Short mmCIF file of C-alpha atoms and ligand atoms in Angstrom, two decimals:
data_model
loop_
_atom_site.label_atom_id
_atom_site.label_comp_id
_atom_site.label_asym_id
_atom_site.label_seq_id
_atom_site.Cartn_x
_atom_site.Cartn_y
_atom_site.Cartn_z
CA UNK A 6 -77.13 260.67 -56.54
CA UNK A 7 -79.20 257.87 -55.13
CA UNK A 8 -79.87 258.12 -51.49
CA UNK A 9 -81.14 255.11 -48.46
CA UNK A 10 -81.46 257.00 -45.16
CA UNK A 11 -81.28 254.35 -42.12
CA UNK A 12 -84.27 253.99 -40.38
CA UNK A 13 -82.39 253.13 -36.71
CA UNK A 14 -79.51 256.04 -36.09
CA UNK A 15 -77.20 254.56 -33.79
CA UNK A 16 -76.00 257.59 -32.77
CA UNK A 17 -77.71 257.62 -28.96
CA UNK A 18 -76.46 254.43 -28.33
CA UNK A 19 -72.06 255.78 -29.20
CA UNK A 20 -70.12 256.33 -25.85
CA UNK A 21 -68.01 259.35 -27.34
CA UNK A 22 -66.65 259.30 -23.73
CA UNK A 23 -64.38 256.00 -24.97
CA UNK A 24 -64.31 255.96 -28.57
CA UNK A 25 -60.96 253.18 -29.14
CA UNK A 26 -60.15 254.20 -32.79
CA UNK A 27 -61.09 253.00 -35.98
CA UNK A 28 -64.16 250.73 -33.94
CA UNK A 29 -67.61 252.72 -34.52
CA UNK A 30 -68.69 253.49 -37.54
CA UNK A 31 -70.62 256.71 -38.65
CA UNK A 32 -74.78 255.24 -39.73
CA UNK A 33 -74.46 255.26 -43.37
CA UNK A 34 -71.85 254.76 -45.63
CA UNK A 35 -71.57 255.16 -50.07
CA UNK A 36 -70.76 253.25 -52.28
CA UNK A 37 -69.83 252.72 -55.78
CA UNK A 38 -69.50 250.16 -58.79
CA UNK A 39 -67.37 249.46 -61.45
CA UNK A 40 -68.23 247.77 -64.42
CA UNK A 41 -67.84 246.94 -68.05
CA UNK A 42 -64.77 249.70 -67.85
CA UNK A 43 -67.63 251.82 -66.48
CA UNK A 44 -68.33 254.59 -62.69
CA UNK A 45 -72.19 253.43 -61.24
CA UNK A 46 -74.40 253.20 -59.46
CA UNK A 47 -72.96 255.92 -56.71
CA UNK A 48 -75.28 255.33 -53.89
CA UNK A 49 -75.07 256.30 -50.22
CA UNK A 50 -76.86 252.80 -47.79
CA UNK A 51 -77.42 252.49 -44.01
CA UNK A 52 -73.92 251.10 -43.29
CA UNK A 53 -73.89 247.68 -42.75
CA UNK A 54 -72.34 244.39 -44.51
CA UNK A 55 -71.07 244.16 -47.95
CA UNK A 56 -72.04 241.00 -50.53
CA UNK A 57 -68.50 239.58 -51.84
CA UNK A 58 -68.81 235.92 -53.24
CA UNK A 59 -65.13 234.04 -51.64
CA UNK A 60 -64.29 233.98 -55.25
CA UNK A 61 -63.79 238.00 -54.81
CA UNK A 62 -60.27 239.06 -56.48
CA UNK A 63 -59.66 240.94 -53.05
CA UNK A 64 -59.77 237.93 -50.98
CA UNK A 65 -56.71 235.90 -53.18
CA UNK A 66 -54.53 238.88 -54.59
CA UNK A 67 -54.77 241.48 -52.62
CA UNK A 68 -56.31 243.94 -54.18
CA UNK A 69 -56.69 246.26 -52.52
CA UNK A 70 -56.14 250.70 -52.18
CA UNK A 71 -57.23 253.01 -48.82
CA UNK A 72 -56.98 256.57 -47.35
CA UNK A 73 -57.00 257.87 -44.50
CA UNK A 74 -58.30 261.47 -44.29
CA UNK A 75 -60.14 263.76 -41.20
CA UNK A 76 -62.63 266.63 -41.07
CA UNK A 77 -63.43 267.95 -37.96
CA UNK A 78 -65.78 271.15 -36.43
CA UNK A 79 -65.41 274.54 -35.80
CA UNK A 80 -67.18 276.52 -32.67
CA UNK A 81 -70.13 277.69 -35.29
CA UNK A 82 -70.48 273.75 -35.62
CA UNK A 83 -69.69 273.97 -38.83
CA UNK A 84 -67.02 270.64 -41.06
CA UNK A 85 -64.68 271.37 -42.41
CA UNK A 86 -62.87 268.49 -44.05
CA UNK A 87 -58.51 268.58 -44.19
CA UNK A 88 -57.14 268.93 -47.37
CA UNK A 89 -59.67 266.02 -49.70
CA UNK A 90 -58.27 266.89 -52.97
CA UNK A 91 -54.76 265.43 -51.66
CA UNK A 92 -56.39 262.87 -50.40
CA UNK A 93 -58.38 261.72 -54.47
CA UNK A 94 -54.58 263.02 -55.80
CA UNK A 95 -53.01 259.62 -53.49
CA UNK A 96 -56.12 257.60 -53.93
CA UNK A 97 -55.57 257.70 -57.52
CA UNK A 98 -51.89 257.71 -57.43
CA UNK A 99 -52.17 254.13 -55.27
CA UNK A 100 -54.77 253.09 -58.34
CA UNK A 101 -52.67 253.21 -61.58
CA UNK A 102 -50.37 251.32 -59.05
CA UNK A 103 -52.36 248.56 -57.79
CA UNK A 104 -54.23 248.57 -61.47
CA UNK A 105 -57.31 249.92 -60.28
CA UNK A 106 -59.15 252.43 -62.66
CA UNK A 107 -59.26 255.55 -61.16
CA UNK A 108 -62.14 257.62 -59.61
CA UNK A 109 -63.34 260.28 -61.25
CA UNK A 110 -62.43 263.08 -58.61
CA UNK A 111 -66.97 264.00 -58.91
CA UNK A 112 -67.95 261.09 -58.17
CA UNK A 113 -65.05 260.88 -55.41
CA UNK A 114 -65.65 264.55 -54.40
CA UNK A 115 -70.22 264.80 -53.89
CA UNK A 116 -69.78 260.76 -52.82
CA UNK A 117 -67.74 262.37 -49.66
CA UNK A 118 -69.26 265.63 -48.95
CA UNK A 119 -72.55 264.35 -49.18
CA UNK A 120 -71.97 261.39 -46.77
CA UNK A 121 -70.11 262.99 -44.18
CA UNK A 122 -72.83 266.46 -44.38
CA UNK A 123 -76.33 262.68 -44.16
CA UNK A 124 -73.52 262.22 -41.15
CA UNK A 125 -71.84 265.13 -40.00
CA UNK A 126 -73.37 264.90 -36.10
CA UNK A 127 -71.41 262.26 -35.62
CA UNK A 128 -68.29 264.88 -35.94
CA UNK A 129 -68.46 266.70 -32.43
CA UNK A 130 -66.68 270.46 -31.64
CA UNK A 131 -65.54 269.67 -28.64
CA UNK A 132 -61.79 269.78 -28.03
CA UNK A 133 -59.67 266.34 -29.74
CA UNK A 134 -62.65 265.13 -32.02
CA UNK A 135 -62.41 264.68 -35.23
CA UNK A 136 -63.84 262.26 -37.98
CA UNK A 137 -61.73 260.50 -39.53
CA UNK A 138 -62.85 259.10 -42.96
CA UNK A 139 -61.73 255.37 -44.66
CA UNK A 140 -61.94 255.16 -48.50
CA UNK A 141 -61.20 252.66 -49.90
CA UNK A 142 -61.55 249.74 -53.33
CA UNK A 143 -60.35 246.78 -54.41
CA UNK A 144 -61.02 243.94 -56.54
CA UNK A 145 -64.39 242.83 -56.26
CA UNK A 146 -65.04 239.72 -59.53
CA UNK A 147 -65.56 237.03 -58.40
CA UNK A 148 -62.88 234.48 -60.03
CA UNK A 149 -59.19 233.28 -58.88
CA UNK A 150 -57.67 233.75 -61.95
CA UNK A 151 -54.41 235.96 -61.23
CA UNK A 152 -55.18 238.98 -63.46
CA UNK A 153 -56.34 242.20 -62.63
CA UNK A 154 -60.31 242.60 -62.17
CA UNK A 155 -62.79 243.90 -63.83
CA UNK A 156 -64.72 244.60 -60.69
CA UNK A 157 -64.49 246.32 -58.25
CA UNK A 158 -65.77 248.43 -55.54
CA UNK A 159 -65.24 252.03 -54.23
CA UNK A 160 -66.84 253.00 -50.45
CA UNK A 161 -66.55 255.28 -48.31
CA UNK A 162 -67.23 255.19 -44.44
CA UNK A 163 -66.35 256.74 -41.42
CA UNK A 164 -65.41 256.57 -37.71
CA UNK A 165 -65.67 259.00 -35.02
CA UNK A 166 -62.51 259.94 -32.76
CA UNK A 167 -61.35 261.77 -30.06
CA UNK A 168 -57.22 262.27 -30.37
CA UNK A 169 -55.21 259.58 -29.53
CA UNK A 170 -52.99 259.63 -26.05
CA UNK A 171 -50.78 256.57 -27.83
CA UNK A 172 -48.29 256.62 -25.03
CA UNK A 173 -45.37 256.57 -25.01
CA UNK A 174 -42.90 255.39 -28.43
CA UNK A 175 -40.06 253.01 -28.55
CA UNK A 176 -39.28 252.02 -31.20
CA UNK A 177 -36.77 249.28 -32.71
CA UNK A 178 -35.10 249.66 -36.11
CA UNK A 179 -36.13 247.27 -38.00
CA UNK A 180 -33.16 245.58 -40.07
CA UNK A 181 -33.83 242.21 -41.32
CA UNK A 182 -37.74 242.47 -42.58
CA UNK A 183 -38.88 245.62 -44.93
CA UNK A 184 -42.39 247.53 -45.02
CA UNK A 185 -40.99 248.49 -48.48
CA UNK A 186 -39.18 247.01 -51.64
CA UNK A 187 -37.97 249.59 -54.21
CA UNK A 188 -39.82 249.28 -56.89
CA UNK A 189 -43.01 247.92 -55.26
CA UNK A 190 -45.99 249.24 -54.10
CA UNK A 191 -44.70 250.89 -50.52
CA UNK A 192 -45.63 254.84 -51.53
CA UNK A 193 -48.97 253.65 -52.45
CA UNK A 194 -51.99 253.07 -49.69
CA UNK A 195 -51.99 249.70 -50.73
CA UNK A 196 -53.92 246.67 -48.16
CA UNK A 197 -50.96 244.29 -48.53
CA UNK A 198 -48.61 246.80 -47.17
CA UNK A 199 -49.67 246.38 -43.85
CA UNK A 200 -50.41 242.52 -43.95
CA UNK A 201 -46.28 242.46 -44.60
CA UNK A 202 -45.79 244.70 -41.47
CA UNK A 203 -47.77 243.58 -39.47
CA UNK A 204 -45.50 240.14 -38.20
CA UNK A 205 -42.17 242.16 -37.64
CA UNK A 206 -43.76 244.11 -35.61
CA UNK A 207 -45.48 242.32 -33.63
CA UNK A 208 -42.16 240.90 -33.17
CA UNK A 209 -41.10 244.19 -31.33
CA UNK A 210 -43.87 244.85 -29.36
CA UNK A 211 -42.94 241.08 -27.68
CA UNK A 212 -39.34 243.23 -27.00
CA UNK A 213 -41.11 246.46 -25.45
CA UNK A 214 -41.07 248.23 -28.57
CA UNK A 215 -44.51 250.05 -29.76
CA UNK A 216 -43.91 250.43 -32.58
CA UNK A 217 -39.98 249.15 -35.46
CA UNK A 218 -38.69 252.42 -37.47
CA UNK A 219 -38.44 251.22 -41.17
CA UNK A 220 -34.42 251.04 -42.77
CA UNK A 221 -34.45 250.61 -46.53
CA UNK A 222 -34.93 247.25 -48.28
CA UNK A 223 -30.93 246.56 -49.20
CA UNK A 224 -29.44 247.22 -46.79
CA UNK A 225 -30.64 248.82 -43.73
CA UNK A 226 -29.06 251.35 -43.15
CA UNK A 227 -30.79 253.99 -44.35
CA UNK A 228 -34.10 255.00 -42.36
CA UNK A 229 -37.91 255.56 -43.66
CA UNK A 230 -40.72 254.92 -42.03
CA UNK A 231 -42.04 254.45 -38.49
CA UNK A 232 -44.54 252.37 -37.79
CA UNK A 233 -47.45 253.92 -40.30
CA UNK A 234 -45.79 257.24 -40.02
CA UNK A 235 -43.76 259.11 -41.50
CA UNK A 236 -40.85 260.10 -39.07
CA UNK A 237 -38.95 263.82 -37.98
CA UNK A 238 -35.63 264.40 -36.32
CA UNK A 239 -34.44 267.74 -35.46
CA UNK A 240 -30.52 267.96 -35.94
CA UNK A 241 -29.62 271.53 -35.07
CA UNK A 242 -31.94 274.23 -35.93
CA UNK A 243 -32.68 271.67 -38.73
CA UNK A 244 -35.38 269.64 -39.13
CA UNK A 245 -35.04 266.64 -41.14
CA UNK A 246 -37.15 263.55 -43.07
CA UNK A 247 -36.33 261.32 -45.15
CA UNK A 248 -36.17 261.93 -48.75
CA UNK A 249 -39.58 260.47 -50.65
CA UNK A 250 -38.84 257.12 -52.38
CA UNK A 251 -40.99 253.84 -53.94
CA UNK A 252 -40.77 253.01 -50.80
CA UNK A 253 -41.94 255.49 -48.56
CA UNK A 254 -45.57 257.22 -48.43
CA UNK A 255 -46.69 260.92 -49.03
CA UNK A 256 -47.53 261.43 -46.15
CA UNK A 257 -50.37 265.09 -46.08
CA UNK A 258 -49.39 264.75 -42.42
CA UNK A 259 -45.97 264.39 -44.42
CA UNK A 260 -46.39 268.25 -46.82
CA UNK A 261 -48.60 269.80 -43.84
CA UNK A 262 -44.73 269.88 -41.26
CA UNK A 263 -43.50 270.72 -43.84
CA UNK A 264 -45.56 273.38 -45.19
CA UNK A 265 -45.43 275.01 -41.35
CA UNK A 266 -42.16 274.49 -40.74
CA UNK A 267 -40.92 276.59 -42.93
CA UNK A 268 -43.66 279.13 -42.38
CA UNK A 269 -42.11 279.16 -39.27
CA UNK A 270 -38.83 279.82 -40.65
CA UNK A 271 -37.27 276.85 -39.57
CA UNK A 272 -35.33 275.72 -42.22
CA UNK A 273 -36.61 271.32 -43.28
CA UNK A 274 -34.40 269.07 -45.33
CA UNK A 275 -35.42 266.40 -46.98
CA UNK A 276 -33.05 263.97 -47.87
CA UNK A 277 -31.93 260.63 -46.82
CA UNK A 278 -30.61 259.67 -43.75
CA UNK A 279 -28.19 256.54 -41.94
CA UNK A 280 -28.80 255.07 -39.11
CA UNK A 281 -24.79 256.34 -37.91
CA UNK A 282 -25.75 259.45 -39.32
CA UNK A 283 -28.88 259.85 -36.32
CA UNK A 284 -26.34 257.62 -33.80
CA UNK A 285 -23.38 260.78 -34.64
CA UNK A 286 -25.48 263.37 -34.24
CA UNK A 287 -27.12 262.23 -30.98
CA UNK A 288 -23.65 262.30 -30.17
CA UNK A 289 -22.51 265.52 -30.78
CA UNK A 290 -25.36 266.69 -28.01
CA UNK A 291 -27.20 267.20 -31.71
CA UNK A 292 -30.38 265.05 -32.23
CA UNK A 293 -32.62 266.05 -29.93
CA UNK A 294 -36.07 265.27 -31.34
CA UNK A 295 -37.81 262.52 -32.98
CA UNK A 296 -41.71 263.22 -33.90
CA UNK A 297 -43.62 260.46 -36.64
CA UNK A 298 -47.14 262.21 -38.28
CA UNK A 299 -49.78 260.16 -39.99
CA UNK A 300 -53.43 261.56 -40.72
CA UNK A 301 -54.71 259.96 -37.57
CA UNK A 302 -52.13 260.25 -34.41
CA UNK A 303 -50.99 263.67 -35.93
CA UNK A 304 -48.34 264.80 -34.50
CA UNK A 305 -46.23 262.35 -32.12
CA UNK A 306 -43.33 262.63 -30.37
CA UNK A 307 -41.04 259.55 -29.65
CA UNK A 308 -39.82 258.38 -26.66
CA UNK A 309 -36.89 256.51 -27.84
CA UNK A 310 -35.28 254.77 -31.07
CA UNK A 311 -32.76 251.91 -30.15
CA UNK A 312 -30.39 249.98 -32.24
CA UNK A 313 -29.59 246.15 -31.53
CA UNK A 314 -28.17 247.33 -28.09
CA UNK A 315 -27.82 251.40 -28.41
CA UNK A 316 -30.51 253.46 -27.32
CA UNK A 317 -31.23 257.57 -27.68
CA UNK A 318 -34.21 258.90 -25.57
CA UNK A 319 -36.01 261.75 -26.27
CA UNK A 320 -37.47 263.91 -23.89
CA UNK A 321 -41.02 266.34 -25.05
CA UNK A 322 -41.77 269.85 -24.14
CA UNK A 323 -44.40 272.44 -25.00
CA UNK A 324 -41.56 273.99 -26.18
CA UNK A 325 -40.15 271.24 -28.87
CA UNK A 326 -40.85 271.39 -32.79
CA UNK A 327 -43.48 269.44 -32.53
CA UNK A 328 -45.77 270.42 -29.70
CA UNK A 329 -45.06 273.88 -31.81
CA UNK A 330 -46.43 272.23 -35.54
CA UNK A 331 -48.93 270.25 -33.35
CA UNK A 332 -51.09 273.09 -31.82
CA UNK A 333 -50.27 275.10 -35.20
CA UNK A 334 -51.52 271.32 -37.02
CA UNK A 335 -54.78 271.37 -35.24
CA UNK A 336 -55.53 274.84 -35.19
CA UNK A 337 -55.84 275.37 -38.75
CA UNK A 338 -57.88 272.00 -39.43
CA UNK A 339 -60.22 273.57 -36.49
CA UNK A 340 -60.93 276.49 -37.91
CA UNK A 341 -59.49 278.77 -35.55
CA UNK A 342 -56.14 280.42 -37.17
CA UNK A 343 -56.15 281.69 -40.45
CA UNK A 344 -56.07 278.97 -43.16
CA UNK A 345 -52.88 280.40 -45.32
CA UNK A 346 -52.69 277.38 -47.82
CA UNK A 347 -55.94 277.21 -48.70
CA UNK A 348 -56.46 273.40 -46.85
CA UNK A 349 -59.13 273.95 -45.69
CA UNK A 350 -63.18 272.96 -47.31
CA UNK A 351 -66.33 274.44 -45.52
CA UNK A 352 -69.29 270.95 -45.67
CA UNK A 353 -73.24 272.45 -45.90
C1 PLP B 9 -51.42 256.81 -43.97
C2 PLP B 9 -49.46 256.84 -43.63
C3 PLP B 9 -48.79 257.52 -43.39
C4 PLP B 9 -48.85 258.78 -43.14
O1 PLP B 9 -50.17 259.83 -44.53
P1 PLP B 9 -50.59 261.11 -43.67
O2 PLP B 9 -51.18 261.46 -45.73
O3 PLP B 9 -49.60 262.37 -43.56
O4 PLP B 9 -51.93 260.51 -43.06
C5 PLP B 9 -47.38 256.85 -43.05
N1 PLP B 9 -46.61 256.07 -43.70
C6 PLP B 9 -47.91 254.77 -43.84
C7 PLP B 9 -47.01 253.65 -44.64
C8 PLP B 9 -49.32 254.84 -44.20
O5 PLP B 9 -49.88 254.21 -44.76
#
């Protein structure tokens, strides 16, 4: 693989004590092209503008997918990549659904590992820091004919990040708009899913809510996700989350929560959950905790859920299931706890 290093690192200009999420990018990026039926010319080059013709299909038809993953530093300053195989597999699941050619594993892994190894100083070892990694693929073919492209570009960029305190998260149950319909692309990390979510989220923001609770597209009765996170409910002693479907994203943090909760002896149920059922459990004092899960934010407690004029409120403490899961997950990611599930890859 060709590697062209920057002759002027930007690392010294970065203020690591003020890193708004996803705004600062490391020195280099990985790029690879799909042409004539093959992924070719993988290389690492300085982070910077990419050439694109105005007819590039992604700009017209949104044929684009992405991933979000993280690497952490342990106390020996070694870089630890979290669940890379899961992200690779999911990227290719998204690729199939969006009619994008699959990325060969060696291209993905070599590109990823060489890139983060080269920019490893961008990940700080102090508490709360990580390197957010964003692989993405888009239709770069020039042409506005509405059909799948024949040329694609695969890029990986990385962004140093700190733990982000999102403040209280108050949710509004969305009953009109949907993030993802049945039979659609909701299970894929398709760029367009986000485009579709911004307007309804803005409407909720104007009413004072940080995010919406997405419900099923047919009856708007069943819970799907919250914002861009999977959602969890502690009902009695059980941890309940919506069962996967083609409109729910199969989160890797979600998978990790299931595994860690089971390790802790907590009963986890993946099932269809209605808004009505949640209010009943709340009124019976059985629903005591709600949290969201995702790579960018980790595990985030939810302060309240509002449905029409009814509101359920929750308080979080150090004893909550979400606090326990959060600290367990973080200590595995930082290499402080034994990695019994083999989630970590040390990068040299
Ligand atoms: C990425 C994403 C998640 C979280 O997935 P993780 O793999 O845990 O980061 C949840 N919901 C949606 C809609 C997403 O795009």
